[in-house]
Short mmCIF file of C-alpha atoms in Angstrom, two decimals:
data_model
loop_
_atom_site.label_atom_id
_atom_site.label_comp_id
_atom_site.label_asym_id
_atom_site.label_seq_id
_atom_site.Cartn_x
_atom_site.Cartn_y
_atom_site.Cartn_z
CA MET A 1 187.37 -1.13 180.90
CA ALA A 2 188.13 0.25 177.44
CA SER A 3 185.30 1.76 175.47
CA GLU A 4 183.82 -0.42 172.75
CA THR A 5 183.34 2.57 170.46
CA LEU A 6 185.53 5.39 169.21
CA SER A 7 183.80 8.73 168.77
CA TYR A 8 184.90 10.87 165.86
CA LYS A 9 183.56 13.76 163.85
CA TYR A 10 183.27 14.66 160.16
CA ASN A 11 183.98 18.19 158.95
CA SER A 12 181.11 17.86 156.49
CA GLN A 13 178.47 15.52 155.12
CA SER A 14 178.97 13.12 152.23
CA SER A 15 176.83 14.16 149.30
CA ILE A 16 175.92 13.77 145.62
CA THR A 17 175.46 16.98 143.63
CA SER A 18 174.45 17.52 140.00
CA SER A 19 176.35 19.84 137.68
CA LYS A 20 175.92 20.08 133.89
CA GLY A 21 174.16 16.72 133.79
CA LYS A 22 176.88 14.91 135.75
CA GLU A 23 176.68 13.44 139.22
CA ASN A 24 179.45 14.27 141.70
CA LEU A 25 179.93 11.97 144.71
CA LEU A 26 181.90 13.45 147.59
CA LEU A 27 182.74 11.36 150.66
CA SER A 28 183.49 13.21 153.86
CA LYS A 29 186.49 11.86 155.76
CA PHE A 30 187.81 11.38 159.26
CA ASN A 31 191.36 10.40 160.13
CA GLU A 32 193.33 10.35 163.40
CA VAL A 33 196.57 9.89 161.47
CA GLU A 34 197.64 12.72 159.20
CA LYS A 35 200.25 11.36 156.79
CA GLY A 36 200.03 14.17 154.26
CA ASN A 37 198.58 17.65 153.95
CA SER A 38 196.16 17.31 151.04
CA PRO A 39 192.45 17.51 151.98
CA CYS A 40 191.61 15.20 149.06
CA PHE A 41 192.90 11.72 148.22
CA PHE A 42 191.22 11.11 144.87
CA TRP A 43 189.17 13.02 142.34
CA GLY A 44 187.97 11.55 139.08
CA LYS A 45 185.42 9.77 136.92
CA LEU A 46 184.17 6.25 137.69
CA ASN A 47 183.87 4.07 134.60
CA ASN A 48 181.20 1.67 135.93
CA PRO A 49 178.93 3.90 138.04
CA TYR A 50 175.84 1.67 137.96
CA GLU A 51 177.61 -1.49 139.14
CA LEU A 52 179.67 0.48 141.69
CA SER A 53 176.59 2.18 143.15
CA ARG A 54 174.91 -1.21 143.63
CA CYS A 55 178.06 -2.61 145.24
CA LEU A 56 178.24 0.35 147.63
CA ILE A 57 174.58 -0.11 148.54
CA THR A 58 175.26 -3.80 149.29
CA LEU A 59 178.30 -2.78 151.33
CA SER A 60 176.12 -0.34 153.27
CA ASN A 61 173.51 -3.07 153.80
CA THR A 62 176.26 -5.34 155.13
CA VAL A 63 177.52 -2.68 157.51
CA GLN A 64 174.00 -2.13 158.83
CA SER A 65 173.36 -5.86 159.29
CA SER A 66 173.81 -8.07 162.31
CA PHE A 67 173.35 -11.78 162.76
CA ASN A 68 173.68 -12.09 166.53
CA LEU A 69 172.82 -8.71 168.09
CA SER A 70 169.64 -7.14 169.42
CA PRO A 71 167.60 -4.58 167.40
CA PHE A 72 168.77 -1.87 169.83
CA GLN A 73 172.44 -2.66 169.20
CA LEU A 74 171.77 -2.89 165.47
CA ALA A 75 170.27 0.60 165.39
CA LEU A 76 173.74 2.17 165.57
CA LEU A 77 174.93 2.93 162.03
CA LYS A 78 178.56 2.44 161.06
CA ASP A 79 180.50 3.96 158.21
CA PRO A 80 182.89 2.13 155.84
CA ILE A 81 186.64 2.62 155.51
CA VAL A 82 188.03 3.86 152.20
CA THR A 83 191.59 3.53 150.90
CA ALA A 84 192.97 5.37 147.88
CA GLY A 85 196.37 4.26 146.60
CA ASN A 86 198.27 2.33 143.95
CA ASN A 87 195.69 3.46 141.34
CA GLN A 88 192.89 1.64 143.16
CA ILE A 89 190.08 2.66 145.51
CA ARG A 90 188.86 0.24 148.17
CA PHE A 91 185.78 0.54 150.37
CA GLU A 92 185.57 -1.94 153.26
CA GLY A 93 183.45 -2.63 156.30
CA PHE A 94 181.94 -5.23 158.63
CA SER A 95 178.48 -6.21 159.64
CA HIS A 96 177.64 -4.83 163.07
CA CYS A 97 178.38 -8.22 164.62
CA ALA A 98 181.76 -8.32 162.76
CA GLY A 99 180.98 -11.78 161.34
CA VAL A 100 180.73 -10.55 157.73
CA TYR A 101 183.45 -8.56 155.95
CA ALA A 102 182.80 -6.78 152.65
CA ARG A 103 185.10 -4.80 150.38
CA VAL A 104 184.52 -2.98 147.09
CA ASP A 105 187.67 -2.73 144.94
CA VAL A 106 187.63 -0.17 142.12
CA LEU A 107 190.48 -1.47 139.97
CA GLU A 108 192.93 0.64 137.98
CA ASN A 109 190.84 0.68 134.79
CA GLY A 110 187.66 1.27 136.76
CA GLN A 111 188.39 4.95 137.25
CA ASP A 112 189.82 7.85 135.31
CA GLY A 113 191.06 10.41 137.75
CA GLU A 114 193.90 11.76 139.84
CA PHE A 115 195.29 10.27 143.04
CA ILE A 116 196.24 13.49 144.75
CA GLU A 117 197.45 11.70 147.85
CA ASN A 118 197.54 8.09 149.08
CA GLY A 119 195.56 7.52 152.25
CA THR A 120 192.97 5.66 154.30
CA THR A 121 190.04 7.19 156.12
CA ASN A 122 186.53 6.55 157.42
CA VAL A 123 183.75 7.84 155.21
CA ASP A 124 180.25 9.07 155.96
CA PHE A 125 177.58 6.90 154.31
CA ASN A 126 174.43 8.75 155.34
CA THR A 127 170.89 7.74 154.37
CA PRO A 128 170.39 10.50 151.73
CA LEU A 129 173.65 9.41 150.07
CA ILE A 130 172.52 5.77 149.85
CA SER A 131 169.19 6.95 148.44
CA GLU A 132 170.96 8.96 145.74
CA LEU A 133 173.22 6.02 144.87
CA GLY A 134 170.10 3.99 144.18
CA LYS A 135 169.10 6.51 141.51
CA ILE A 136 172.31 6.13 139.48
CA LYS A 137 171.62 4.78 135.97
CA LYS A 138 173.92 2.90 133.61
CA ASN A 139 174.55 5.90 131.33
CA ASP A 140 175.18 8.40 134.13
CA ASP A 141 178.57 10.03 134.62
CA LEU A 142 179.73 9.74 138.21
CA ILE A 143 182.65 11.71 139.67
CA LEU A 144 184.11 10.45 142.92
CA SER A 145 186.01 12.55 145.41
CA VAL A 146 187.51 10.87 148.45
CA GLY A 147 188.19 13.56 151.00
CA GLU A 148 187.24 17.21 151.08
CA LYS A 149 187.05 19.01 147.72
CA GLU A 150 185.52 22.41 147.16
CA VAL A 151 183.86 21.80 143.78
CA GLY A 152 180.46 20.14 144.24
CA PHE A 153 180.93 20.08 147.98
CA HIS A 154 179.07 23.13 149.24
CA LYS A 155 175.44 22.54 150.18
CA GLU A 156 173.18 25.54 150.61
CA GLY A 157 176.18 27.68 151.43
CA ASP A 158 177.28 25.47 154.34
CA SER A 159 180.45 23.43 153.90
CA PHE A 160 181.46 22.77 157.48
CA ILE A 161 179.01 20.46 159.27
CA GLU A 162 180.02 18.51 162.35
CA ARG A 163 178.72 14.97 162.94
CA LYS A 164 179.70 12.54 165.68
CA VAL A 165 179.51 8.79 164.96
CA PRO A 166 180.55 5.82 167.14
CA LEU A 167 182.95 3.35 165.53
CA PRO A 168 183.18 -0.13 167.12
CA SER A 169 186.66 -1.16 168.17
CA LYS A 170 185.78 -4.71 167.07
CA TRP A 171 186.17 -3.54 163.45
CA ILE A 172 189.86 -2.89 164.00
CA LYS A 173 190.34 -6.29 165.66
CA GLY A 174 188.29 -7.91 162.91
CA LEU A 175 190.49 -6.47 160.18
CA THR A 176 193.47 -8.16 161.82
CA THR A 177 191.85 -11.60 161.59
CA VAL A 178 190.42 -11.11 158.09
CA GLN A 179 193.82 -10.34 156.54
CA HIS A 180 195.33 -13.32 158.36
CA TYR A 181 192.60 -15.65 157.07
CA PHE A 182 192.91 -14.23 153.56
CA SER A 183 196.62 -15.03 153.50
CA GLU A 184 195.73 -18.63 154.43
CA SER A 185 192.97 -19.00 151.81
CA ASP A 186 193.29 -20.87 148.53
CA TYR A 187 191.37 -20.58 145.29
CA ALA A 188 188.67 -23.25 144.93
CA GLN A 189 186.20 -22.50 142.09
CA THR A 190 185.09 -19.96 139.52
CA LEU A 191 181.39 -19.82 138.62
CA ASN A 192 179.93 -17.94 135.67
CA ARG A 193 176.82 -15.79 136.11
CA ILE A 194 174.37 -18.59 135.26
CA GLN A 195 176.06 -21.03 137.67
CA ALA A 196 176.09 -18.39 140.41
CA LEU A 197 172.38 -17.63 139.91
CA GLN A 198 171.58 -21.35 140.12
CA LEU A 199 173.74 -21.69 143.23
CA PHE A 200 172.07 -18.82 145.09
CA LYS A 201 168.62 -20.27 144.39
CA THR A 202 169.64 -23.20 146.64
CA ILE A 203 170.17 -21.03 149.73
CA PRO A 204 167.66 -22.36 152.30
CA SER A 205 165.01 -20.00 153.62
CA GLY A 206 165.07 -18.67 157.15
CA LYS A 207 167.89 -18.82 159.66
CA VAL A 208 169.88 -22.04 159.35
CA LYS A 209 171.76 -23.27 162.42
CA THR A 210 173.60 -26.18 160.76
CA ASP A 211 176.54 -26.05 158.36
CA TYR A 212 175.95 -26.15 154.62
CA PHE A 213 178.43 -27.22 151.95
CA LEU A 214 179.11 -25.95 148.45
CA ILE A 215 179.20 -28.97 146.16
CA LYS A 216 179.17 -29.63 142.41
CA ARG A 217 176.86 -32.03 140.58
CA GLY A 218 177.57 -32.23 136.89
CA ASN A 219 177.98 -28.67 135.68
CA LYS A 220 175.87 -27.19 138.47
CA TYR A 221 176.83 -25.96 141.93
CA LEU A 222 174.52 -26.05 144.92
CA PHE A 223 174.46 -25.57 148.69
CA SER A 224 173.75 -28.85 150.49
CA PRO A 225 173.54 -29.95 154.14
CA LEU A 226 175.42 -33.13 153.09
CA LYS A 227 179.20 -32.99 153.36
CA SER A 228 181.62 -34.37 150.78
CA ASN A 229 185.42 -34.60 150.75
CA THR A 230 185.93 -31.64 148.41
CA ALA A 231 183.06 -29.48 149.67
CA VAL A 232 183.54 -25.94 150.96
CA CYS A 233 182.01 -25.56 154.44
CA ILE A 234 179.79 -22.53 155.00
CA GLY A 235 178.44 -21.66 158.42
CA GLY A 236 175.55 -19.23 158.78
CA ILE A 237 174.66 -19.55 155.10
CA HIS A 238 171.72 -17.13 155.44
CA ARG A 239 174.28 -14.31 155.50
CA LEU A 240 174.91 -14.85 151.78
CA LYS A 241 171.48 -13.40 151.04
CA LEU A 242 173.12 -9.98 151.22
CA LEU A 243 174.77 -10.79 147.87
CA GLN A 244 171.61 -11.76 145.98
CA PRO A 245 170.93 -8.29 144.42
CA LEU A 246 174.41 -8.31 142.86
CA ILE A 247 174.48 -11.81 141.36
CA PRO A 248 172.51 -10.92 138.16
CA LEU A 249 175.09 -8.19 137.39
CA ILE A 250 178.35 -10.13 137.73
CA ASN A 251 180.66 -11.57 135.08
CA GLU A 252 181.84 -14.39 137.34
CA MET A 253 182.25 -15.38 140.99
CA LYS A 254 185.38 -16.83 142.61
CA ILE A 255 185.46 -18.75 145.89
CA TYR A 256 188.37 -18.91 148.36
CA PRO A 257 188.00 -21.07 151.52
CA GLN A 258 190.45 -20.64 154.39
CA LYS A 259 192.64 -23.73 154.84
CA ASP A 260 190.88 -24.79 158.08
CA MET A 261 187.44 -23.60 156.89
CA GLN A 262 187.45 -20.82 159.48
CA SER A 263 186.13 -18.47 156.80
CA VAL A 264 185.05 -18.52 153.17
CA THR A 265 185.37 -15.63 150.74
CA PHE A 266 183.32 -14.89 147.62
CA ILE A 267 184.70 -12.45 145.03
CA LEU A 268 182.08 -11.06 142.65
CA CYS A 269 183.80 -9.86 139.48
CA PHE A 270 182.40 -7.03 137.35
CA ASN A 271 184.13 -4.94 134.67
CA ASP A 272 187.19 -3.46 136.45
CA LEU A 273 185.40 -3.80 139.77
CA ASN A 274 185.38 -6.54 142.45
CA PHE A 275 183.14 -7.09 145.43
CA VAL A 276 184.86 -9.16 148.14
CA PHE A 277 182.57 -10.83 150.68
CA SER A 278 183.90 -13.00 153.51
CA ILE A 279 181.97 -14.72 156.30
CA SER A 280 183.24 -16.18 159.57
CA ARG A 281 182.95 -19.87 160.45
CA ASP A 282 179.69 -19.42 162.37
CA PHE A 283 177.17 -16.57 162.31
CA TRP A 284 177.55 -16.03 166.07
CA ARG A 285 181.36 -15.76 165.85
CA GLY A 286 182.67 -12.41 164.67
CA PHE A 287 186.11 -12.04 163.10
CA SER A 288 186.98 -9.64 165.93
CA GLY A 289 186.98 -12.42 168.56
CA GLU A 290 189.00 -15.03 166.69
CA GLY A 291 192.49 -13.88 167.70
CA ALA A 292 194.13 -15.87 164.92
CA ALA A 293 196.95 -13.33 164.52
CA LEU A 294 197.63 -12.63 168.19
CA GLU A 295 200.87 -14.61 168.21
CA SER A 296 202.32 -12.24 165.62
CA LEU A 297 201.84 -9.35 168.05
CA ILE A 298 203.85 -10.80 170.94
CA GLU A 299 207.21 -10.30 169.26
CA ASP A 300 208.44 -6.75 169.67
CA LEU A 301 209.69 -5.06 166.51
CA PRO A 302 212.13 -2.13 166.60
CA GLU A 303 210.33 1.14 166.05
CA ASN A 304 212.81 2.14 163.37
CA LEU A 305 211.95 -1.03 161.43
CA ILE A 306 208.22 -0.25 161.56
CA LYS A 307 208.92 3.34 160.50
CA ALA A 308 211.12 2.17 157.62
CA PHE A 309 208.38 -0.17 156.45
CA ASP A 310 205.71 2.50 156.82
CA ASN A 311 207.67 5.02 154.75
CA TYR A 312 208.57 2.43 152.11
CA SER A 313 205.04 1.08 151.73
CA TYR A 314 203.38 4.49 151.86
CA THR A 315 205.52 5.53 148.91
CA ASN A 316 205.08 2.30 146.92
CA GLN A 317 201.55 1.37 148.12
CA THR A 318 202.47 -2.32 147.85
CA PHE A 319 204.47 -4.78 149.93
CA ASN A 320 207.35 -6.30 147.96
CA PRO A 321 209.35 -8.44 150.42
CA THR A 322 212.42 -8.91 148.22
CA LEU A 323 212.69 -5.26 147.21
CA MET A 324 212.22 -4.05 150.76
CA SER A 325 214.84 -6.50 152.00
CA LEU A 326 217.37 -5.09 149.53
CA GLU A 327 216.55 -1.43 150.03
CA GLU A 328 216.34 -1.52 153.83
CA GLY A 329 219.00 -4.17 154.48
CA ILE A 330 216.60 -6.53 156.28
CA ASP A 331 217.15 -10.29 156.26
CA VAL A 332 214.48 -11.67 153.92
CA SER A 333 213.72 -14.46 156.43
CA LYS A 334 212.36 -11.81 158.81
CA ILE A 335 210.08 -10.23 156.24
CA ASP A 336 207.25 -12.76 156.61
CA LYS A 337 207.07 -12.18 160.37
CA LEU A 338 207.17 -8.46 159.74
CA ALA A 339 204.31 -8.70 157.23
CA THR A 340 202.16 -10.71 159.63
CA LYS A 341 202.67 -8.32 162.51
CA LEU A 342 202.19 -5.19 160.41
CA SER A 343 199.01 -6.67 158.97
CA ALA A 344 197.80 -7.18 162.53
CA MET A 345 198.63 -3.54 163.23
CA GLY A 346 196.46 -2.40 160.35
CA LEU A 347 199.21 -1.35 157.94
CA LEU A 348 198.53 -4.13 155.42
CA GLY A 349 195.46 -5.57 153.77
CA PHE A 350 195.46 -8.72 151.67
CA ASP A 351 194.32 -9.00 148.06
CA LEU A 352 193.26 -12.56 147.24
CA GLU A 353 193.15 -11.89 143.49
CA ASN A 354 196.80 -10.79 143.46
CA ASN A 355 197.84 -13.13 146.31
CA GLY A 356 199.68 -10.36 148.10
CA PHE A 357 199.45 -7.52 150.60
CA PHE A 358 198.49 -3.95 149.81
CA TYR A 359 199.35 -0.97 151.99
CA ARG A 360 196.67 0.82 153.91
CA ARG A 361 197.05 2.63 157.18
CA LEU A 362 193.93 2.45 159.29
CA PRO A 363 192.78 5.92 160.34
CA PHE A 364 193.73 5.26 163.97
CA LYS A 365 196.96 5.53 165.89
CA LEU A 366 198.97 2.36 166.31
CA ASP A 367 198.88 2.45 170.11
CA ARG A 368 195.06 2.39 169.93
CA ILE A 369 195.11 -0.68 167.67
CA MET A 370 197.60 -2.50 169.89
CA ALA A 371 195.52 -1.84 173.01
CA LEU A 372 192.39 -3.58 171.69
CA ASN A 373 193.40 -7.21 172.29
CA PRO A 374 192.45 -8.37 175.82
CA ARG A 375 194.27 -11.72 175.57
CA LEU A 376 197.45 -9.93 174.54
CA LYS A 377 197.07 -7.49 177.44
CA GLY A 378 196.40 -10.44 179.75
CA ALA A 379 199.62 -12.11 178.62
CA GLU A 380 201.60 -8.93 179.23
CA LYS A 381 200.13 -8.68 182.74
CA LEU A 382 201.10 -12.28 183.55
CA LEU A 383 204.68 -11.53 182.52
CA LEU A 384 204.77 -8.24 184.40
CA GLU A 385 203.62 -9.99 187.59
CA ASN A 386 206.19 -12.82 187.11
CA LYS A 387 203.49 -15.51 186.98
CA VAL A 388 205.14 -17.51 184.17
CA VAL A 389 207.78 -20.13 185.01
CA ILE A 390 209.37 -22.11 182.17
CA THR A 391 210.28 -25.58 183.44
CA LEU A 392 211.62 -27.03 180.17
CA LYS A 393 212.97 -25.46 177.02
CA ASN A 394 214.85 -26.97 174.09
CA ASP A 395 214.76 -26.63 170.32
CA ASN A 396 211.28 -28.10 169.87
CA ASP A 397 209.68 -28.38 173.32
CA ILE A 398 208.59 -25.86 175.93
CA GLU A 399 206.83 -26.64 179.20
CA ALA A 400 205.72 -24.00 181.67
CA LYS A 401 203.59 -23.27 184.73
CA VAL A 402 201.39 -20.18 184.75
CA GLU A 403 199.80 -18.92 187.95
CA GLY A 404 196.08 -18.20 187.54
CA SER A 405 193.34 -17.02 189.88
CA GLY A 406 193.62 -19.66 192.60
CA VAL A 407 194.74 -22.32 190.13
CA GLN A 408 197.94 -23.37 188.38
CA HIS A 409 197.83 -23.72 184.59
CA TYR A 410 200.22 -25.92 182.65
CA VAL A 411 201.35 -25.10 179.12
CA ILE A 412 203.03 -27.59 176.79
CA ILE A 413 204.37 -26.56 173.36
CA LYS A 414 205.75 -29.21 171.02
CA GLY A 415 206.67 -27.80 167.62
CA ASP A 416 203.47 -26.41 166.10
CA THR A 417 201.26 -28.08 168.72
CA GLN A 418 200.39 -26.31 171.97
CA LYS A 419 198.12 -27.14 174.89
CA CYS A 420 196.97 -25.39 178.04
CA THR A 421 194.87 -26.60 180.96
CA CYS A 422 192.78 -23.41 181.08
CA THR A 423 189.05 -23.23 180.30
CA TRP A 424 189.59 -21.10 177.15
CA PHE A 425 191.82 -23.71 175.53
CA SER A 426 189.55 -26.56 176.61
CA LYS A 427 186.59 -24.85 174.95
CA ASN A 428 188.23 -23.67 171.72
CA GLN A 429 191.18 -26.06 171.21
CA GLY A 430 193.25 -23.35 169.55
CA GLU A 431 190.73 -22.65 166.78
CA ARG A 432 190.29 -19.04 167.90
CA GLY A 433 193.94 -18.26 168.55
CA ASP A 434 196.13 -18.81 171.59
CA CYS A 435 194.96 -18.26 175.16
CA LYS A 436 196.74 -15.63 177.24
CA HIS A 437 198.79 -18.31 179.05
CA ILE A 438 200.25 -19.74 175.83
CA LEU A 439 200.91 -16.22 174.52
CA ALA A 440 202.75 -15.32 177.73
CA VAL A 441 204.86 -18.51 177.61
CA LYS A 442 205.78 -17.94 173.96
CA LYS A 443 206.78 -14.34 174.62
CA LYS A 444 208.89 -15.26 177.63
CA ALA A 445 210.56 -18.06 175.69
CA LYS A 446 211.44 -15.64 172.87
CA ASP A 447 212.88 -13.09 175.28
CA ASN A 448 215.03 -15.60 177.18
#
């Protein structure tokens, strides 16, 4: 059985130091994948230090939260992921249960510094660092360094401190689903600060087990247990309480529900800074278990194609399908499938504000990411053991028998509709991605 955590070490601690009346924030990094040689990704001044520090504290609170785990499991701290590239800095992370995703985007005009190298890494958010962030005032100057930088880094003469931290593999799986859901989400509403404050006052107290709905009455928005045709469904609404400290500081708030209401995303907009907050359909369902993008992983892509994409996107830091098609000689019809699969592999994130993908390589090797999906591994095992027999195949229909443990499963695929007689499908009805039997049938049908 694969380990549920990945152990890694930092070369040093993250820290804030003071020099000539200015605060310097240095985030220690860890990365399994070394794309370049520079020890530092970004170094420069942050233009909205007060708002950013509060966003990072909320991100840290999200990462340290859980809505379905025991206090013992919750005691393990996790550290956010940071990406520097395309003149933006992004911090992202999940709640411990992986049912809440949060990201802080420092936009191009939100910083004044130098991007020494594009890259993605895990950062050390230790307790003293969070405490120091809470002391940042509106008129303070804050310098951010992502990576290892000598100036302002040394602490009491010691600049090489080793620290081991467990990272849950569910984060990597969760990032796959989040990007997929983002790409299927549509803009719904924009609320100004007053409307957002009024809305958050209607969050019910305590832990709510029933769905709530975001509705509008007159010029006011509120959360209601009563459903309407245009309402946005929100499961586990108590999770939104994590955002309450930020609401008085925002300029506006935008809301993006996923097309099937499997997630809903709130974007808090500040000056040149966004806080992205997405919650899964139910508080007990983490993004890591949804498997919405598993089908995109069953189709093998040539390694040279992935390498070409990686090199292209690392250089450009964005994903431009048309330009890549022209430069690499790839049929543009294949680009969408490529984007979906590469997103599932951790090479792409999705920006709802720009309605497009951004490049970021997770700080883990691709074979580790690919090995974290048990349903996908189960499908591969079924094919390897020749337990899949396709009995009918034409342009729109596929029927197959799949040998299970003492039982025969039947899979029927008609266009975009698929069914399986297994317990997983009966329980979830395709809402959490395909079962291993449907995945195996689809892969065999593609290969034949």
